Coordinates of C-alpha atoms in Angstrom, one line a residue:
M1 CA -88.9 -71.4 35.6
E2 CA -87.0 -72.5 32.4
A3 CA -83.2 -73.0 33.1
N4 CA -81.0 -71.0 31.0
L5 CA -77.4 -69.7 31.4
N6 CA -75.3 -66.7 30.8
G7 CA -73.3 -67.2 27.8
D8 CA -69.5 -68.3 28.1
R9 CA -69.8 -68.0 32.0
S10 CA -71.5 -71.5 31.8
C11 CA -69.1 -72.9 34.5
C12 CA -69.4 -69.9 36.6
A13 CA -72.8 -68.4 36.4
V14 CA -75.7 -70.7 35.5
R15 CA -78.9 -69.0 36.3
Q16 CA -82.5 -69.4 36.9
G17 CA -84.1 -67.4 34.2
G18 CA -83.8 -63.7 35.6
E19 CA -87.2 -62.4 35.3
T20 CA -86.8 -61.5 38.9
A21 CA -83.3 -60.2 38.6
I22 CA -83.6 -57.2 40.6
R23 CA -86.0 -58.2 43.5
K24 CA -86.5 -55.9 46.2
T25 CA -84.5 -56.9 49.5
A26 CA -86.1 -54.8 52.1
C27 CA -86.6 -56.9 55.0
S28 CA -90.3 -57.8 55.6
F29 CA -89.1 -59.5 59.0
P30 CA -88.2 -57.6 62.2
L31 CA -84.4 -56.9 62.1
A32 CA -82.3 -58.3 65.0
A33 CA -78.5 -57.5 65.4
E34 CA -76.5 -60.5 64.9
D35 CA -74.6 -61.6 68.0
R36 CA -71.1 -60.2 67.2
S37 CA -69.3 -63.1 68.8
E38 CA -70.6 -65.0 65.5
R39 CA -68.1 -62.7 63.6
M40 CA -64.5 -63.3 62.7
V41 CA -63.3 -60.3 61.1
A42 CA -60.3 -58.7 59.9
Q43 CA -59.6 -55.0 60.2
I44 CA -58.8 -53.3 56.9
Q45 CA -57.2 -50.0 56.9
A46 CA -58.2 -46.9 54.6
S47 CA -56.0 -46.9 51.8
K48 CA -55.4 -46.4 48.3
A49 CA -56.7 -49.4 46.4
M50 CA -56.2 -51.2 43.2
L51 CA -58.7 -52.9 41.0
G52 CA -58.2 -55.1 37.8
T53 CA -55.2 -56.1 36.1
D54 CA -53.2 -54.8 33.1
F55 CA -52.8 -58.6 32.0
P56 CA -56.3 -59.7 31.7
A57 CA -56.7 -63.4 31.0
I58 CA -60.3 -63.0 29.9
R59 CA -60.6 -59.8 28.2
S60 CA -64.3 -60.3 27.5
D61 CA -64.9 -60.1 31.6
F62 CA -63.3 -56.6 31.3
E63 CA -60.6 -57.4 33.9
G64 CA -58.5 -54.5 33.0
P65 CA -56.7 -52.0 32.9
I66 CA -55.7 -51.5 36.4
R67 CA -57.5 -48.6 38.0
F68 CA -57.1 -47.0 41.6
G69 CA -59.6 -45.9 44.1
K70 CA -59.6 -45.1 47.8
V71 CA -61.4 -47.3 50.3
Q72 CA -62.2 -46.2 53.8
S73 CA -61.4 -48.3 56.7
F74 CA -63.7 -51.6 57.0
E75 CA -64.0 -55.1 58.7
I76 CA -64.4 -58.0 56.6
D77 CA -65.3 -61.7 57.4
R78 CA -62.1 -63.8 57.6
V79 CA -64.2 -66.4 56.0
A80 CA -67.4 -66.8 53.9
V81 CA -70.5 -67.1 55.7
T82 CA -71.0 -70.7 56.8
T83 CA -74.3 -72.7 56.6
Q84 CA -74.5 -72.6 60.5
R85 CA -74.4 -68.8 60.5
F86 CA -76.9 -68.6 58.1
A87 CA -79.2 -71.1 59.9
H88 CA -79.3 -68.7 62.7
F89 CA -80.5 -66.0 60.6
I90 CA -83.3 -68.1 59.3
E91 CA -84.3 -69.2 62.7
A92 CA -84.3 -65.6 63.9
T93 CA -86.4 -64.2 61.0
G94 CA -88.2 -66.9 59.3
Y95 CA -86.8 -65.6 55.8
Q96 CA -87.5 -67.7 52.8
T97 CA -84.7 -67.9 50.2
D98 CA -85.1 -67.3 46.6
A99 CA -84.3 -71.0 46.0
E100 CA -87.0 -72.2 48.4
R101 CA -89.5 -69.8 46.9
I102 CA -88.7 -70.9 43.3
G103 CA -88.6 -74.6 44.5
W104 CA -85.4 -75.7 42.8
S105 CA -81.9 -74.8 42.4
F106 CA -78.7 -76.1 40.2
V107 CA -76.6 -78.8 41.5
F108 CA -73.4 -79.9 39.9
H109 CA -73.7 -83.1 38.5
H110 CA -70.9 -85.0 40.5
Q111 CA -72.5 -83.7 43.8
L112 CA -75.8 -85.7 43.0
P113 CA -76.1 -89.3 44.4
D114 CA -75.8 -92.3 41.9
D115 CA -79.3 -93.2 42.7
F116 CA -80.5 -89.6 42.1
P117 CA -83.8 -89.7 39.7
P118 CA -83.5 -88.3 36.1
T119 CA -83.3 -84.6 36.3
Q120 CA -83.2 -81.8 33.6
A121 CA -79.8 -80.7 32.5
V122 CA -78.8 -77.3 31.1
A123 CA -78.4 -78.0 27.2
Q124 CA -75.1 -76.5 26.7
T125 CA -73.7 -77.4 30.1
P126 CA -75.1 -80.7 31.1
W127 CA -73.1 -80.9 34.2
W128 CA -75.4 -78.4 35.8
R129 CA -78.8 -80.3 37.0
V130 CA -82.0 -78.8 38.1
A131 CA -82.6 -80.4 41.5
E132 CA -86.1 -79.9 43.0
G133 CA -86.0 -79.0 46.4
A134 CA -82.4 -78.0 46.7
C135 CA -81.6 -75.1 48.9
W136 CA -79.4 -73.9 51.6
R137 CA -80.5 -76.7 54.0
S138 CA -80.6 -79.5 51.3
L139 CA -77.8 -79.7 49.0
C140 CA -79.5 -81.9 46.6
G141 CA -83.1 -81.5 47.8
R142 CA -83.3 -84.9 49.5
E143 CA -82.0 -85.0 53.1
D144 CA -81.1 -82.2 55.4
T145 CA -77.3 -81.5 55.1
R146 CA -77.2 -78.5 57.6
S147 CA -75.0 -80.7 59.9
A148 CA -72.9 -82.3 57.5
L149 CA -72.1 -78.8 55.8
A150 CA -72.2 -76.6 59.1
H151 CA -68.7 -75.1 58.7
H152 CA -69.0 -75.0 54.8
P153 CA -69.9 -71.8 53.0
V154 CA -73.7 -71.4 52.6
V155 CA -74.8 -72.2 49.1
H156 CA -77.9 -72.3 47.1
V157 CA -78.1 -68.3 48.1
S158 CA -78.9 -65.6 45.8
R159 CA -77.8 -62.0 45.9
N160 CA -81.2 -61.1 47.2
D161 CA -80.5 -63.7 50.0
A162 CA -77.2 -62.3 50.9
I163 CA -78.3 -58.8 51.2
A164 CA -81.2 -59.8 53.5
F165 CA -78.8 -61.8 55.6
A166 CA -76.4 -58.5 55.5
Q167 CA -79.2 -56.2 56.8
W168 CA -80.0 -58.6 59.7
A169 CA -76.4 -59.1 60.7
G170 CA -75.6 -55.3 60.7
G171 CA -73.2 -55.5 57.5
R172 CA -73.3 -55.2 53.7
L173 CA -71.9 -56.9 50.5
P174 CA -68.3 -55.6 49.6
T175 CA -67.7 -53.4 46.5
E176 CA -65.3 -54.7 43.9
L177 CA -62.7 -52.3 44.9
E178 CA -63.0 -53.5 48.5
W179 CA -63.0 -57.2 47.6
E180 CA -59.8 -57.0 45.5
H181 CA -58.1 -55.0 47.9
A182 CA -58.8 -57.4 51.0
A183 CA -57.9 -60.3 48.5
R184 CA -54.5 -58.9 47.7
G185 CA -53.8 -59.2 51.5
G186 CA -51.1 -56.2 51.2
L187 CA -48.9 -57.7 48.3
G188 CA -50.2 -55.3 45.6
D189 CA -50.1 -56.1 42.0
V190 CA -50.4 -60.1 42.4
R191 CA -52.2 -62.5 40.6
Y192 CA -53.5 -64.6 43.6
P193 CA -53.9 -63.9 47.3
W194 CA -50.5 -65.9 47.8
G195 CA -48.6 -64.4 45.1
D196 CA -48.0 -65.0 41.3
Q197 CA -47.5 -68.9 41.4
D198 CA -50.2 -70.7 39.5
P199 CA -51.9 -73.4 41.2
D200 CA -51.5 -77.0 39.6
D201 CA -52.1 -80.5 40.5
A202 CA -49.2 -80.3 43.0
F203 CA -49.3 -76.8 44.3
T204 CA -52.8 -76.6 46.0
P205 CA -53.1 -73.3 47.9
C206 CA -57.1 -73.1 47.3
N207 CA -60.0 -75.2 46.4
I208 CA -60.3 -75.3 42.6
W209 CA -60.8 -78.3 40.0
Q210 CA -58.0 -80.5 39.2
G211 CA -58.0 -83.1 36.5
D212 CA -60.4 -83.1 33.3
F213 CA -63.2 -80.6 33.9
P214 CA -66.0 -81.8 33.9
N215 CA -65.5 -85.5 33.8
A216 CA -62.7 -86.2 36.4
N217 CA -61.8 -84.3 39.6
L218 CA -58.5 -85.7 41.1
A219 CA -59.2 -83.5 44.2
S220 CA -55.6 -83.1 44.8
D221 CA -56.5 -80.3 47.1
G222 CA -58.6 -82.7 49.3
F223 CA -61.8 -81.6 48.3
E224 CA -64.3 -82.6 45.4
A225 CA -66.8 -79.8 46.2
T226 CA -66.9 -77.1 48.7
A227 CA -64.1 -77.1 51.6
P228 CA -65.0 -75.9 55.0
S229 CA -64.8 -72.1 55.2
D230 CA -61.5 -71.9 57.2
S231 CA -59.6 -74.3 54.9
F232 CA -56.4 -73.6 53.3
Q233 CA -53.8 -70.8 54.3
A234 CA -54.9 -67.3 54.9
N235 CA -53.6 -64.3 53.1
G236 CA -51.6 -61.4 54.6
Y237 CA -54.7 -59.9 56.1
G238 CA -55.9 -63.1 57.7
L239 CA -58.7 -64.0 55.1
K240 CA -59.1 -67.3 53.9
N241 CA -60.6 -68.8 50.6
M242 CA -60.7 -65.4 48.8
V243 CA -60.2 -67.4 45.6
G244 CA -61.6 -70.9 45.0
N245 CA -64.4 -72.8 46.8
V246 CA -67.3 -70.5 46.3
W247 CA -67.9 -67.6 44.1
E248 CA -68.7 -64.4 46.3
W249 CA -71.5 -61.9 45.8
T250 CA -70.5 -58.3 45.7
A251 CA -72.4 -55.0 46.0
D252 CA -71.6 -54.1 42.5
S253 CA -73.2 -54.8 39.0
F254 CA -71.1 -56.5 36.2
V255 CA -71.1 -53.4 34.1
N256 CA -68.4 -51.1 34.9
E257 CA -66.8 -47.8 33.5
P258 CA -64.6 -49.5 30.8
M259 CA -67.5 -51.5 29.6
R260 CA -69.7 -48.4 29.2
H261 CA -66.9 -46.9 26.9
S262 CA -66.0 -49.9 24.8
S263 CA -68.9 -52.4 24.5
S264 CA -71.6 -52.8 22.0
K265 CA -75.3 -51.6 23.0
V266 CA -76.2 -55.3 22.5
A267 CA -73.7 -56.3 25.0
M268 CA -74.6 -53.6 27.5
S269 CA -78.3 -54.6 27.2
S270 CA -77.6 -58.3 28.0
L271 CA -75.5 -57.5 31.1
K272 CA -76.9 -54.3 32.6
D273 CA -78.9 -55.9 35.2
M274 CA -76.5 -58.6 36.1
A275 CA -74.8 -58.6 39.6
L276 CA -70.9 -59.0 40.2
L277 CA -69.5 -62.2 41.7
K278 CA -65.7 -62.5 42.6
G279 CA -63.2 -65.1 43.3
G280 CA -64.0 -68.4 41.4
S281 CA -64.9 -71.6 42.8
F282 CA -64.3 -75.3 43.3
L283 CA -65.3 -75.7 39.7
C284 CA -62.7 -73.4 38.2
H285 CA -59.9 -74.9 36.1
Q286 CA -57.5 -73.0 33.9
S287 CA -58.4 -75.0 30.7
Y288 CA -62.0 -73.9 31.0
C289 CA -62.6 -71.4 33.5
F290 CA -59.8 -69.5 34.7
R291 CA -61.7 -67.1 37.0
Y292 CA -59.8 -67.9 40.2
R293 CA -57.6 -64.9 40.0
I294 CA -58.0 -61.7 42.2
A295 CA -59.1 -59.7 39.0
A296 CA -61.5 -62.2 37.3
R297 CA -65.0 -61.6 37.7
T298 CA -68.2 -63.0 36.4
A299 CA -72.1 -62.2 36.2
N300 CA -75.2 -63.4 37.2
T301 CA -78.9 -62.5 37.9
A302 CA -79.6 -61.4 41.5
D303 CA -82.2 -64.3 42.0
S304 CA -79.8 -67.0 40.8
A305 CA -78.6 -69.8 43.3
S306 CA -76.5 -73.1 43.0
T307 CA -73.9 -75.1 44.6
H308 CA -71.0 -72.9 44.3
M309 CA -72.0 -69.4 45.0
G310 CA -71.7 -67.8 48.7
F311 CA -70.7 -64.7 50.1
R312 CA -69.0 -62.7 53.0
L313 CA -69.7 -59.6 54.5
V314 CA -68.0 -56.2 55.4
Y315 CA -68.8 -53.9 57.9
D316 CA -68.3 -50.0 58.1
N317 CA -66.3 -48.8 61.0
S318 CA -68.3 -46.1 63.2
E319 CA -65.9 -43.4 62.3
N320 CA -66.9 -43.6 58.8
C321 CA -70.7 -43.4 59.5

């Protein structure tokens, strides 16, 4: 499949073509309820919730204006789904991820070993490399990395894969409203889960890029790539890494109501089938991809995978069902 990418979101949402953007995710394997002991969840009470910002940093992403909605009570994973937890799903079901089915996935160039053989790069963003065999169990496609990355967010997972896992685990992907409400941690109209102080090379409350992107990562936050899912300080709801570390798939599409009323037909056509991700990743930097803010958003096709996309689940409370 020819590698291409999604416009100016190149550091955020490099994608794998997109001809299978909306692949049916009905499970073809017997569903088995996940052991609830695997879950570390926070309870979010029903509430009026805030979405977006009146001070957008990237207007083309339709971050604003602020809107309000109502969320029912739900539970949410305190951390992103880990490689170890995802492995239990694969062992129980035999599911094949999109990256495994396609045969390759995108790896950030600094994650490849020095002796890695020549590999195709994306023309506009050569830091993204096509790695044959790269998938959730093998970061670069050369050796099994499940043990080394057991407690890191699972990566090389598409939105299709995340939905299949959710069906097995008895949960679902969050809506954008639920995700933002949870990320705010009770603080209201703030830029980050900890408040409004911008991260920099000295203040490192999350896992993003420090230094000169994409050439030199100072790793002032302690990590050159992903961090374990339970790293860094939790927000007011006990949730970790709601921004930085890995982009998180949501249940929503990128196209929202403001876009429907203000975008050109050409823009709408190119984005109408794109899925929404939230939170930014270890590759975000203010100079290039200032998308590690709560209101920030990006788009990708549902079958795309890379080393900086993961997910966490929410669970409906029985009284809401």
